[in-house]
Amino acid sequence: MMAFIDAHREDLGIEPICRELAIAPSSYHEHAVRLADPARRPARARRDDELKDEIKRVYDASSKLYGTRKVWHQMRREGIEVAKCTVERLMRAMGLAGIRRGKRTVTTISNPKAPCPLDKVNRAFRLSRPNALWVVDFTYVHTWAGFVYVAFVIDAYARRIVGWKVSTSATAGFVLDALEQAIHARRPGPEDGLIHHSDRGVQYLAMNYTQRLAEADLVPSVGSVGDSYDNALAETINGLYKAEVIWRQPSWPTVSAVEMATLRWVDWFNNHRLFGPIGYIPPAEAEANYYAALEIIDMAA
């Protein structure tokens, strides 16, 4: 309404327009004064402008992935006191929204005749320490040159990605490369009793893969046939990867482009992305907190 009055005030006059619109002329004049002097604006409006700047900064820093909840948690981590409903209201007004995951894609090809270890996880993906459970899975990406496959190894304690691999072929060697990266990074030992949990994909049941598990003292565990809930944590990470990286651009030209984007995302995911199940902190911070608490206990003992 104020914009309409501004546009027609010279031709029709302020008071006649206000009379027809049932607006007090004093309200319009106050509006004009506030435009000329922002310091006259209400405290809430000034505060909203400050918060909008912070919200936009946090949203952009997440590569425009965060929704209301994670923007709010990140602002609180930075000492910015604001109500969640305020963040919701301002993000809605700014047209900002987080990324949404789509439907999962089935990539598992199982061999019903292949011998399988038992399921030692039983959907219990909350652990009390790192190096207690790794979950693994892979997904695929369309590129101009054909399919590209991406495998992940995730430590279930803090949802940290400890190994990954991009390949043009979905072979046992491809997922084994991701496993080798995880083993090199974490150095698990027999004292860890580390469980390695997968679906029944033929890659994870291949002889060279199962032999490597035994050599590294990893305890194999396999979910049931056709039940994604048995490997739900790995499915979740795959879904986040697709939503936060792959589906954000219409096409991928090469395997190198996918690999570079995955590298950047894994680093951001592990060190910066807030994850709800671990208290809206990054996976690396959750693990650091665990080991810091152990040091305090050891010093007190």
mmCIF file with all atom_site columns, N, CA and C in Angstrom, residues 188-258:
data_model
loop_
_atom_site.group_PDB
_atom_site.id
_atom_site.type_symbol
_atom_site.label_atom_id
_atom_site.label_alt_id
_atom_site.label_comp_id
_atom_site.label_asym_id
_atom_site.label_entity_id
_atom_site.label_seq_id
_atom_site.pdbx_PDB_ins_code
_atom_site.Cartn_x
_atom_site.Cartn_y
_atom_site.Cartn_z
_atom_site.occupancy
_atom_site.B_iso_or_equiv
_atom_site.pdbx_formal_charge
_atom_site.auth_seq_id
_atom_site.auth_comp_id
_atom_site.auth_asym_id
_atom_site.auth_atom_id
_atom_site.pdbx_PDB_model_num
ATOM 1   N N  . PRO A 1 188 ? 42.510 -49.908 12.802  1.00 0.00 ? 188 PRO A N  1
ATOM 2   C CA . PRO A 1 188 ? 41.823 -50.719 13.822  1.00 0.00 ? 188 PRO A CA 1
ATOM 3   C C  . PRO A 1 188 ? 42.657 -51.947 14.192  1.00 0.00 ? 188 PRO A C  1
ATOM 4   N N  . GLY A 1 189 ? 42.483 -52.394 15.426  1.00 0.00 ? 189 GLY A N  1
ATOM 5   C CA . GLY A 1 189 ? 43.187 -53.587 15.897  1.00 0.00 ? 189 GLY A CA 1
ATOM 6   C C  . GLY A 1 189 ? 42.203 -54.601 16.435  1.00 0.00 ? 189 GLY A C  1
ATOM 7   N N  . PRO A 1 190 ? 42.663 -55.809 16.724  1.00 0.00 ? 190 PRO A N  1
ATOM 8   C CA . PRO A 1 190 ? 41.759 -56.856 17.228  1.00 0.00 ? 190 PRO A CA 1
ATOM 9   C C  . PRO A 1 190 ? 41.075 -56.465 18.535  1.00 0.00 ? 190 PRO A C  1
ATOM 10  N N  . GLU A 1 191 ? 41.741 -55.592 19.304  1.00 0.00 ? 191 GLU A N  1
ATOM 11  C CA . GLU A 1 191 ? 41.135 -55.170 20.578  1.00 0.00 ? 191 GLU A CA 1
ATOM 12  C C  . GLU A 1 191 ? 39.885 -54.317 20.375  1.00 0.00 ? 191 GLU A C  1
ATOM 13  N N  . ASP A 1 192 ? 39.728 -53.739 19.182  1.00 0.00 ? 192 ASP A N  1
ATOM 14  C CA . ASP A 1 192 ? 38.551 -52.896 18.911  1.00 0.00 ? 192 ASP A CA 1
ATOM 15  C C  . ASP A 1 192 ? 37.288 -53.720 18.715  1.00 0.00 ? 192 ASP A C  1
ATOM 16  N N  . GLY A 1 193 ? 37.436 -54.962 18.245  1.00 0.00 ? 193 GLY A N  1
ATOM 17  C CA . GLY A 1 193 ? 36.241 -55.760 17.942  1.00 0.00 ? 193 GLY A CA 1
ATOM 18  C C  . GLY A 1 193 ? 35.367 -55.069 16.913  1.00 0.00 ? 193 GLY A C  1
ATOM 19  N N  . LEU A 1 194 ? 35.983 -54.412 15.946  1.00 0.00 ? 194 LEU A N  1
ATOM 20  C CA . LEU A 1 194 ? 35.270 -53.568 14.986  1.00 0.00 ? 194 LEU A CA 1
ATOM 21  C C  . LEU A 1 194 ? 34.410 -54.401 14.044  1.00 0.00 ? 194 LEU A C  1
ATOM 22  N N  . ILE A 1 195 ? 33.117 -54.090 14.012  1.00 0.00 ? 195 ILE A N  1
ATOM 23  C CA . ILE A 1 195 ? 32.166 -54.767 13.125  1.00 0.00 ? 195 ILE A CA 1
ATOM 24  C C  . ILE A 1 195 ? 32.079 -54.012 11.811  1.00 0.00 ? 195 ILE A C  1
ATOM 25  N N  . HIS A 1 196 ? 32.143 -54.752 10.723  1.00 0.00 ? 196 HIS A N  1
ATOM 26  C CA . HIS A 1 196 ? 31.989 -54.200 9.376   1.00 0.00 ? 196 HIS A CA 1
ATOM 27  C C  . HIS A 1 196 ? 30.647 -54.687 8.839   1.00 0.00 ? 196 HIS A C  1
ATOM 28  N N  . HIS A 1 197 ? 29.723 -53.736 8.622   1.00 0.00 ? 197 HIS A N  1
ATOM 29  C CA . HIS A 1 197 ? 28.352 -54.118 8.252   1.00 0.00 ? 197 HIS A CA 1
ATOM 30  C C  . HIS A 1 197 ? 28.034 -53.645 6.843   1.00 0.00 ? 197 HIS A C  1
ATOM 31  N N  . SER A 1 198 ? 27.498 -54.553 6.028   1.00 0.00 ? 198 SER A N  1
ATOM 32  C CA . SER A 1 198 ? 27.139 -54.240 4.654   1.00 0.00 ? 198 SER A CA 1
ATOM 33  C C  . SER A 1 198 ? 25.800 -54.873 4.302   1.00 0.00 ? 198 SER A C  1
ATOM 34  N N  . ASP A 1 199 ? 25.328 -54.551 3.080   1.00 0.00 ? 199 ASP A N  1
ATOM 35  C CA . ASP A 1 199 ? 24.189 -55.295 2.557   1.00 0.00 ? 199 ASP A CA 1
ATOM 36  C C  . ASP A 1 199 ? 24.727 -56.557 1.876   1.00 0.00 ? 199 ASP A C  1
ATOM 37  N N  . ARG A 1 200 ? 23.876 -57.240 1.114   1.00 0.00 ? 200 ARG A N  1
ATOM 38  C CA . ARG A 1 200 ? 24.285 -58.502 0.506   1.00 0.00 ? 200 ARG A CA 1
ATOM 39  C C  . ARG A 1 200 ? 24.792 -58.332 -0.927  1.00 0.00 ? 200 ARG A C  1
ATOM 40  N N  . GLY A 1 201 ? 25.276 -57.154 -1.253  1.00 0.00 ? 201 GLY A N  1
ATOM 41  C CA . GLY A 1 201 ? 25.840 -56.946 -2.577  1.00 0.00 ? 201 GLY A CA 1
ATOM 42  C C  . GLY A 1 201 ? 27.004 -57.883 -2.838  1.00 0.00 ? 201 GLY A C  1
ATOM 43  N N  . VAL A 1 202 ? 27.096 -58.356 -4.068  1.00 0.00 ? 202 VAL A N  1
ATOM 44  C CA . VAL A 1 202 ? 28.145 -59.332 -4.395  1.00 0.00 ? 202 VAL A CA 1
ATOM 45  C C  . VAL A 1 202 ? 29.534 -58.756 -4.187  1.00 0.00 ? 202 VAL A C  1
ATOM 46  N N  . GLN A 1 203 ? 29.683 -57.437 -4.296  1.00 0.00 ? 203 GLN A N  1
ATOM 47  C CA . GLN A 1 203 ? 31.011 -56.832 -4.117  1.00 0.00 ? 203 GLN A CA 1
ATOM 48  C C  . GLN A 1 203 ? 31.516 -57.056 -2.691  1.00 0.00 ? 203 GLN A C  1
ATOM 49  N N  . TYR A 1 204 ? 30.608 -56.947 -1.716  1.00 0.00 ? 204 TYR A N  1
ATOM 50  C CA . TYR A 1 204 ? 31.019 -57.061 -0.317  1.00 0.00 ? 204 TYR A CA 1
ATOM 51  C C  . TYR A 1 204 ? 31.163 -58.515 0.145   1.00 0.00 ? 204 TYR A C  1
ATOM 52  N N  . LEU A 1 205 ? 30.665 -59.449 -0.670  1.00 0.00 ? 205 LEU A N  1
ATOM 53  C CA . LEU A 1 205 ? 30.787 -60.863 -0.325  1.00 0.00 ? 205 LEU A CA 1
ATOM 54  C C  . LEU A 1 205 ? 31.858 -61.567 -1.154  1.00 0.00 ? 205 LEU A C  1
ATOM 55  N N  . ALA A 1 206 ? 32.549 -60.785 -2.011  1.00 0.00 ? 206 ALA A N  1
ATOM 56  C CA . ALA A 1 206 ? 33.599 -61.366 -2.848  1.00 0.00 ? 206 ALA A CA 1
ATOM 57  C C  . ALA A 1 206 ? 34.748 -61.890 -1.971  1.00 0.00 ? 206 ALA A C  1
ATOM 58  N N  . MET A 1 207 ? 35.448 -62.897 -2.475  1.00 0.00 ? 207 MET A N  1
ATOM 59  C CA . MET A 1 207 ? 36.482 -63.563 -1.690  1.00 0.00 ? 207 MET A CA 1
ATOM 60  C C  . MET A 1 207 ? 37.600 -62.612 -1.275  1.00 0.00 ? 207 MET A C  1
ATOM 61  N N  . ASN A 1 208 ? 38.071 -61.771 -2.223  1.00 0.00 ? 208 ASN A N  1
ATOM 62  C CA . ASN A 1 208 ? 39.185 -60.889 -1.869  1.00 0.00 ? 208 ASN A CA 1
ATOM 63  C C  . ASN A 1 208 ? 38.769 -59.847 -0.835  1.00 0.00 ? 208 ASN A C  1
ATOM 64  N N  . TYR A 1 209 ? 37.498 -59.475 -0.860  1.00 0.00 ? 209 TYR A N  1
ATOM 65  C CA . TYR A 1 209 ? 37.020 -58.501 0.125   1.00 0.00 ? 209 TYR A CA 1
ATOM 66  C C  . TYR A 1 209 ? 36.920 -59.148 1.508   1.00 0.00 ? 209 TYR A C  1
ATOM 67  N N  . THR A 1 210 ? 36.311 -60.319 1.586   1.00 0.00 ? 210 THR A N  1
ATOM 68  C CA . THR A 1 210 ? 36.161 -60.985 2.887   1.00 0.00 ? 210 THR A CA 1
ATOM 69  C C  . THR A 1 210 ? 37.513 -61.382 3.467   1.00 0.00 ? 210 THR A C  1
ATOM 70  N N  . GLN A 1 211 ? 38.476 -61.728 2.609   1.00 0.00 ? 211 GLN A N  1
ATOM 71  C CA . GLN A 1 211 ? 39.820 -62.040 3.095   1.00 0.00 ? 211 GLN A CA 1
ATOM 72  C C  . GLN A 1 211 ? 40.467 -60.810 3.726   1.00 0.00 ? 211 GLN A C  1
ATOM 73  N N  . ARG A 1 212 ? 40.247 -59.640 3.107   1.00 0.00 ? 212 ARG A N  1
ATOM 74  C CA . ARG A 1 212 ? 40.836 -58.408 3.653   1.00 0.00 ? 212 ARG A CA 1
ATOM 75  C C  . ARG A 1 212 ? 40.215 -58.068 5.009   1.00 0.00 ? 212 ARG A C  1
ATOM 76  N N  . LEU A 1 213 ? 38.922 -58.327 5.153   1.00 0.00 ? 213 LEU A N  1
ATOM 77  C CA . LEU A 1 213 ? 38.281 -58.107 6.452   1.00 0.00 ? 213 LEU A CA 1
ATOM 78  C C  . LEU A 1 213 ? 38.954 -58.960 7.530   1.00 0.00 ? 213 LEU A C  1
ATOM 79  N N  . ALA A 1 214 ? 39.223 -60.215 7.202   1.00 0.00 ? 214 ALA A N  1
ATOM 80  C CA . ALA A 1 214 ? 39.859 -61.105 8.172   1.00 0.00 ? 214 ALA A CA 1
ATOM 81  C C  . ALA A 1 214 ? 41.275 -60.640 8.502   1.00 0.00 ? 214 ALA A C  1
ATOM 82  N N  . GLU A 1 215 ? 42.019 -60.222 7.480   1.00 0.00 ? 215 GLU A N  1
ATOM 83  C CA . GLU A 1 215 ? 43.391 -59.754 7.702   1.00 0.00 ? 215 GLU A CA 1
ATOM 84  C C  . GLU A 1 215 ? 43.427 -58.527 8.612   1.00 0.00 ? 215 GLU A C  1
ATOM 85  N N  . ALA A 1 216 ? 42.404 -57.669 8.492   1.00 0.00 ? 216 ALA A N  1
ATOM 86  C CA . ALA A 1 216 ? 42.370 -56.431 9.281   1.00 0.00 ? 216 ALA A CA 1
ATOM 87  C C  . ALA A 1 216 ? 41.640 -56.606 10.612  1.00 0.00 ? 216 ALA A C  1
ATOM 88  N N  . ASP A 1 217 ? 41.289 -57.854 10.958  1.00 0.00 ? 217 ASP A N  1
ATOM 89  C CA . ASP A 1 217 ? 40.588 -58.149 12.218  1.00 0.00 ? 217 ASP A CA 1
ATOM 90  C C  . ASP A 1 217 ? 39.250 -57.437 12.318  1.00 0.00 ? 217 ASP A C  1
ATOM 91  N N  . LEU A 1 218 ? 38.561 -57.310 11.194  1.00 0.00 ? 218 LEU A N  1
ATOM 92  C CA . LEU A 1 218 ? 37.217 -56.740 11.186  1.00 0.00 ? 218 LEU A CA 1
ATOM 93  C C  . LEU A 1 218 ? 36.196 -57.865 11.217  1.00 0.00 ? 218 LEU A C  1
ATOM 94  N N  . VAL A 1 219 ? 35.142 -57.682 12.004  1.00 0.00 ? 219 VAL A N  1
ATOM 95  C CA . VAL A 1 219 ? 34.108 -58.703 12.162  1.00 0.00 ? 219 VAL A CA 1
ATOM 96  C C  . VAL A 1 219 ? 33.021 -58.469 11.132  1.00 0.00 ? 219 VAL A C  1
ATOM 97  N N  . PRO A 1 220 ? 32.814 -59.386 10.169  1.00 0.00 ? 220 PRO A N  1
ATOM 98  C CA . PRO A 1 220 ? 31.814 -59.149 9.128   1.00 0.00 ? 220 PRO A CA 1
ATOM 99  C C  . PRO A 1 220 ? 30.386 -59.309 9.635   1.00 0.00 ? 220 PRO A C  1
ATOM 100 N N  . SER A 1 221 ? 29.521 -58.478 9.096   1.00 0.00 ? 221 SER A N  1
ATOM 101 C CA . SER A 1 221 ? 28.089 -58.521 9.422   1.00 0.00 ? 221 SER A CA 1
ATOM 102 C C  . SER A 1 221 ? 27.331 -58.123 8.164   1.00 0.00 ? 221 SER A C  1
ATOM 103 N N  . VAL A 1 222 ? 26.250 -58.837 7.856   1.00 0.00 ? 222 VAL A N  1
ATOM 104 C CA . VAL A 1 222 ? 25.501 -58.584 6.631   1.00 0.00 ? 222 VAL A CA 1
ATOM 105 C C  . VAL A 1 222 ? 24.013 -58.540 6.938   1.00 0.00 ? 222 VAL A C  1
ATOM 106 N N  . GLY A 1 223 ? 23.320 -57.549 6.376   1.00 0.00 ? 223 GLY A N  1
ATOM 107 C CA . GLY A 1 223 ? 21.886 -57.416 6.587   1.00 0.00 ? 223 GLY A CA 1
ATOM 108 C C  . GLY A 1 223 ? 21.104 -58.432 5.781   1.00 0.00 ? 223 GLY A C  1
ATOM 109 N N  . SER A 1 224 ? 19.801 -58.456 5.992   1.00 0.00 ? 224 SER A N  1
ATOM 110 C CA . SER A 1 224 ? 18.944 -59.417 5.308   1.00 0.00 ? 224 SER A CA 1
ATOM 111 C C  . SER A 1 224 ? 18.665 -58.964 3.885   1.00 0.00 ? 224 SER A C  1
ATOM 112 N N  . VAL A 1 225 ? 18.134 -59.847 3.083   1.00 0.00 ? 225 VAL A N  1
ATOM 113 C CA . VAL A 1 225 ? 17.871 -59.562 1.679   1.00 0.00 ? 225 VAL A CA 1
ATOM 114 C C  . VAL A 1 225 ? 16.695 -58.600 1.531   1.00 0.00 ? 225 VAL A C  1
ATOM 115 N N  . GLY A 1 226 ? 16.885 -57.559 0.699   1.00 0.00 ? 226 GLY A N  1
ATOM 116 C CA . GLY A 1 226 ? 15.783 -56.669 0.340   1.00 0.00 ? 226 GLY A CA 1
ATOM 117 C C  . GLY A 1 226 ? 15.269 -55.791 1.459   1.00 0.00 ? 226 GLY A C  1
ATOM 118 N N  . ASP A 1 227 ? 16.078 -55.542 2.478   1.00 0.00 ? 227 ASP A N  1
ATOM 119 C CA . ASP A 1 227 ? 15.626 -54.720 3.600   1.00 0.00 ? 227 ASP A CA 1
ATOM 120 C C  . ASP A 1 227 ? 16.631 -53.605 3.840   1.00 0.00 ? 227 ASP A C  1
ATOM 121 N N  . SER A 1 228 ? 16.318 -52.405 3.344   1.00 0.00 ? 228 SER A N  1
ATOM 122 C CA . SER A 1 228 ? 17.249 -51.284 3.464   1.00 0.00 ? 228 SER A CA 1
ATOM 123 C C  . SER A 1 228 ? 17.418 -50.831 4.906   1.00 0.00 ? 228 SER A C  1
ATOM 124 N N  . TYR A 1 229 ? 16.441 -51.139 5.780   1.00 0.00 ? 229 TYR A N  1
ATOM 125 C CA . TYR A 1 229 ? 16.548 -50.712 7.173   1.00 0.00 ? 229 TYR A CA 1
ATOM 126 C C  . TYR A 1 229 ? 17.721 -51.395 7.876   1.00 0.00 ? 229 TYR A C  1
ATOM 127 N N  . ASP A 1 230 ? 18.121 -52.562 7.391   1.00 0.00 ? 230 ASP A N  1
ATOM 128 C CA . ASP A 1 230 ? 19.249 -53.251 8.007   1.00 0.00 ? 230 ASP A CA 1
ATOM 129 C C  . ASP A 1 230 ? 20.565 -52.525 7.766   1.00 0.00 ? 230 ASP A C  1
ATOM 130 N N  . ASN A 1 231 ? 20.601 -51.643 6.783   1.00 0.00 ? 231 ASN A N  1
ATOM 131 C CA . ASN A 1 231 ? 21.792 -50.821 6.547   1.00 0.00 ? 231 ASN A CA 1
ATOM 132 C C  . ASN A 1 231 ? 21.374 -49.359 6.412   1.00 0.00 ? 231 ASN A C  1
ATOM 133 N N  . ALA A 1 232 ? 20.467 -48.948 7.283   1.00 0.00 ? 232 ALA A N  1
ATOM 134 C CA . ALA A 1 232 ? 19.827 -47.636 7.156   1.00 0.00 ? 232 ALA A CA 1
ATOM 135 C C  . ALA A 1 232 ? 20.806 -46.482 7.267   1.00 0.00 ? 232 ALA A C  1
ATOM 136 N N  . LEU A 1 233 ? 21.827 -46.611 8.100   1.00 0.00 ? 233 LEU A N  1
ATOM 137 C CA . LEU A 1 233 ? 22.772 -45.501 8.267   1.00 0.00 ? 233 LEU A CA 1
ATOM 138 C C  . LEU A 1 233 ? 23.539 -45.238 6.973   1.00 0.00 ? 233 LEU A C  1
ATOM 139 N N  . ALA A 1 234 ? 24.021 -46.294 6.335   1.00 0.00 ? 234 ALA A N  1
ATOM 140 C CA . ALA A 1 234 ? 24.724 -46.114 5.067   1.00 0.00 ? 234 ALA A CA 1
ATOM 141 C C  . ALA A 1 234 ? 23.787 -45.560 3.998   1.00 0.00 ? 234 ALA A C  1
ATOM 142 N N  . GLU A 1 235 ? 22.539 -46.023 3.992   1.00 0.00 ? 235 GLU A N  1
ATOM 143 C CA . GLU A 1 235 ? 21.556 -45.498 3.041   1.00 0.00 ? 235 GLU A CA 1
ATOM 144 C C  . GLU A 1 235 ? 21.332 -44.006 3.272   1.00 0.00 ? 235 GLU A C  1
ATOM 145 N N  . THR A 1 236 ? 21.344 -43.592 4.527   1.00 0.00 ? 236 THR A N  1
ATOM 146 C CA . THR A 1 236 ? 21.164 -42.181 4.855   1.00 0.00 ? 236 THR A CA 1
ATOM 147 C C  . THR A 1 236 ? 22.307 -41.337 4.300   1.00 0.00 ? 236 THR A C  1
ATOM 148 N N  . ILE A 1 237 ? 23.530 -41.802 4.479   1.00 0.00 ? 237 ILE A N  1
ATOM 149 C CA . ILE A 1 237 ? 24.679 -41.052 3.967   1.00 0.00 ? 237 ILE A CA 1
ATOM 150 C C  . ILE A 1 237 ? 24.633 -40.975 2.447   1.00 0.00 ? 237 ILE A C  1
ATOM 151 N N  . ASN A 1 238 ? 24.271 -42.083 1.795   1.00 0.00 ? 238 ASN A N  1
ATOM 152 C CA . ASN A 1 238 ? 24.116 -42.059 0.336   1.00 0.00 ? 238 ASN A CA 1
ATOM 153 C C  . ASN A 1 238 ? 23.075 -41.033 -0.089  1.00 0.00 ? 238 ASN A C  1
ATOM 154 N N  . GLY A 1 239 ? 21.965 -40.998 0.651   1.00 0.00 ? 239 GLY A N  1
ATOM 155 C CA . GLY A 1 239 ? 20.902 -40.043 0.323   1.00 0.00 ? 239 GLY A CA 1
ATOM 156 C C  . GLY A 1 239 ? 21.352 -38.609 0.491   1.00 0.00 ? 239 GLY A C  1
ATOM 157 N N  . LEU A 1 240 ? 22.092 -38.333 1.557   1.00 0.00 ? 240 LEU A N  1
ATOM 158 C CA . LEU A 1 240 ? 22.610 -36.977 1.766   1.00 0.00 ? 240 LEU A CA 1
ATOM 159 C C  . LEU A 1 240 ? 23.583 -36.595 0.660   1.00 0.00 ? 240 LEU A C  1
ATOM 160 N N  . TYR A 1 241 ? 24.440 -37.526 0.293   1.00 0.00 ? 241 TYR A N  1
ATOM 161 C CA . TYR A 1 241 ? 25.414 -37.267 -0.777  1.00 0.00 ? 241 TYR A CA 1
ATOM 162 C C  . TYR A 1 241 ? 24.713 -36.932 -2.085  1.00 0.00 ? 241 TYR A C  1
ATOM 163 N N  . LYS A 1 242 ? 23.685 -37.702 -2.434  1.00 0.00 ? 242 LYS A N  1
ATOM 164 C CA . LYS A 1 242 ? 22.965 -37.438 -3.679  1.00 0.00 ? 242 LYS A CA 1
ATOM 165 C C  . LYS A 1 242 ? 22.283 -36.064 -3.622  1.00 0.00 ? 242 LYS A C  1
ATOM 166 N N  . ALA A 1 243 ? 21.628 -35.779 -2.494  1.00 0.00 ? 243 ALA A N  1
ATOM 167 C CA . ALA A 1 243 ? 20.882 -34.522 -2.386  1.00 0.00 ? 243 ALA A CA 1
ATOM 168 C C  . ALA A 1 243 ? 21.792 -33.308 -2.297  1.00 0.00 ? 243 ALA A C  1
ATOM 169 N N  . GLU A 1 244 ? 22.898 -33.437 -1.580  1.00 0.00 ? 244 GLU A N  1
ATOM 170 C CA . GLU A 1 244 ? 23.750 -32.285 -1.298  1.00 0.00 ? 244 GLU A CA 1
ATOM 171 C C  . GLU A 1 244 ? 24.844 -32.062 -2.345  1.00 0.00 ? 244 GLU A C  1
ATOM 172 N N  . VAL A 1 245 ? 25.081 -33.067 -3.179  1.00 0.00 ? 245 VAL A N  1
ATOM 173 C CA . VAL A 1 245 ? 26.118 -32.926 -4.204  1.00 0.00 ? 245 VAL A CA 1
ATOM 174 C C  . VAL A 1 245 ? 25.566 -33.204 -5.599  1.00 0.00 ? 245 VAL A C  1
ATOM 175 N N  . ILE A 1 246 ? 25.135 -34.421 -5.833  1.00 0.00 ? 246 ILE A N  1
ATOM 176 C CA . ILE A 1 246 ? 24.872 -34.891 -7.188  1.00 0.00 ? 246 ILE A CA 1
ATOM 177 C C  . ILE A 1 246 ? 23.658 -34.225 -7.814  1.00 0.00 ? 246 ILE A C  1
ATOM 178 N N  . TRP A 1 247 ? 22.554 -34.164 -7.115  1.00 0.00 ? 247 TRP A N  1
ATOM 179 C CA . TRP A 1 247 ? 21.327 -33.642 -7.710  1.00 0.00 ? 247 TRP A CA 1
ATOM 180 C C  . TRP A 1 247 ? 21.282 -32.119 -7.779  1.00 0.00 ? 247 TRP A C  1
ATOM 181 N N  . ARG A 1 248 ? 22.301 -31.456 -7.274  1.00 0.00 ? 248 ARG A N  1
ATOM 182 C CA . ARG A 1 248 ? 22.295 -29.996 -7.277  1.00 0.00 ? 248 ARG A CA 1
ATOM 183 C C  . ARG A 1 248 ? 22.735 -29.403 -8.618  1.00 0.00 ? 248 ARG A C  1
ATOM 184 N N  . GLN A 1 249 ? 23.234 -30.233 -9.509  1.00 0.00 ? 249 GLN A N  1
ATOM 185 C CA . GLN A 1 249 ? 23.521 -29.738 -10.852 1.00 0.00 ? 249 GLN A CA 1
ATOM 186 C C  . GLN A 1 249 ? 22.944 -30.727 -11.872 1.00 0.00 ? 249 GLN A C  1
ATOM 187 N N  . PRO A 1 250 ? 22.521 -30.243 -13.015 1.00 0.00 ? 250 PRO A N  1
ATOM 188 C CA . PRO A 1 250 ? 21.763 -31.078 -13.951 1.00 0.00 ? 250 PRO A CA 1
ATOM 189 C C  . PRO A 1 250 ? 22.543 -32.241 -14.532 1.00 0.00 ? 250 PRO A C  1
ATOM 190 N N  . SER A 1 251 ? 23.856 -32.125 -14.681 1.00 0.00 ? 251 SER A N  1
ATOM 191 C CA . SER A 1 251 ? 24.636 -33.216 -15.261 1.00 0.00 ? 251 SER A CA 1
ATOM 192 C C  . SER A 1 251 ? 26.083 -33.125 -14.812 1.00 0.00 ? 251 SER A C  1
ATOM 193 N N  . TRP A 1 252 ? 26.765 -34.271 -14.937 1.00 0.00 ? 252 TRP A N  1
ATOM 194 C CA . TRP A 1 252 ? 28.182 -34.353 -14.562 1.00 0.00 ? 252 TRP A CA 1
ATOM 195 C C  . TRP A 1 252 ? 28.966 -34.813 -15.779 1.00 0.00 ? 252 TRP A C  1
ATOM 196 N N  . PRO A 1 253 ? 29.984 -34.058 -16.188 1.00 0.00 ? 253 PRO A N  1
ATOM 197 C CA . PRO A 1 253 ? 30.674 -34.385 -17.435 1.00 0.00 ? 253 PRO A CA 1
ATOM 198 C C  . PRO A 1 253 ? 31.621 -35.578 -17.337 1.00 0.00 ? 253 PRO A C  1
ATOM 199 N N  . THR A 1 254 ? 32.387 -35.670 -16.216 1.00 0.00 ? 254 THR A N  1
ATOM 200 C CA . THR A 1 254 ? 33.453 -36.679 -16.143 1.00 0.00 ? 254 THR A CA 1
ATOM 201 C C  . THR A 1 254 ? 33.535 -37.279 -14.752 1.00 0.00 ? 254 THR A C  1
ATOM 202 N N  . VAL A 1 255 ? 34.264 -38.387 -14.669 1.00 0.00 ? 255 VAL A N  1
ATOM 203 C CA . VAL A 1 255 ? 34.519 -39.000 -13.368 1.00 0.00 ? 255 VAL A CA 1
ATOM 204 C C  . VAL A 1 255 ? 35.356 -38.071 -12.499 1.00 0.00 ? 255 VAL A C  1
ATOM 205 N N  . SER A 1 256 ? 36.255 -37.300 -13.115 1.00 0.00 ? 256 SER A N  1
ATOM 206 C CA . SER A 1 256 ? 37.092 -36.369 -12.341 1.00 0.00 ? 256 SER A CA 1
ATOM 207 C C  . SER A 1 256 ? 36.253 -35.291 -11.666 1.00 0.00 ? 256 SER A C  1
ATOM 208 N N  . ALA A 1 257 ? 35.223 -34.825 -12.359 1.00 0.00 ? 257 ALA A N  1
ATOM 209 C CA . ALA A 1 257 ? 34.346 -33.809 -11.772 1.00 0.00 ? 257 ALA A CA 1
ATOM 210 C C  . ALA A 1 257 ? 33.612 -34.373 -10.562 1.00 0.00 ? 257 ALA A C  1
ATOM 211 N N  . VAL A 1 258 ? 33.130 -35.606 -10.677 1.00 0.00 ? 258 VAL A N  1
ATOM 212 C CA . VAL A 1 258 ? 32.446 -36.254 -9.554  1.00 0.00 ? 258 VAL A CA 1
ATOM 213 C C  . VAL A 1 258 ? 33.420 -36.460 -8.398  1.00 0.00 ? 258 VAL A C  1
#
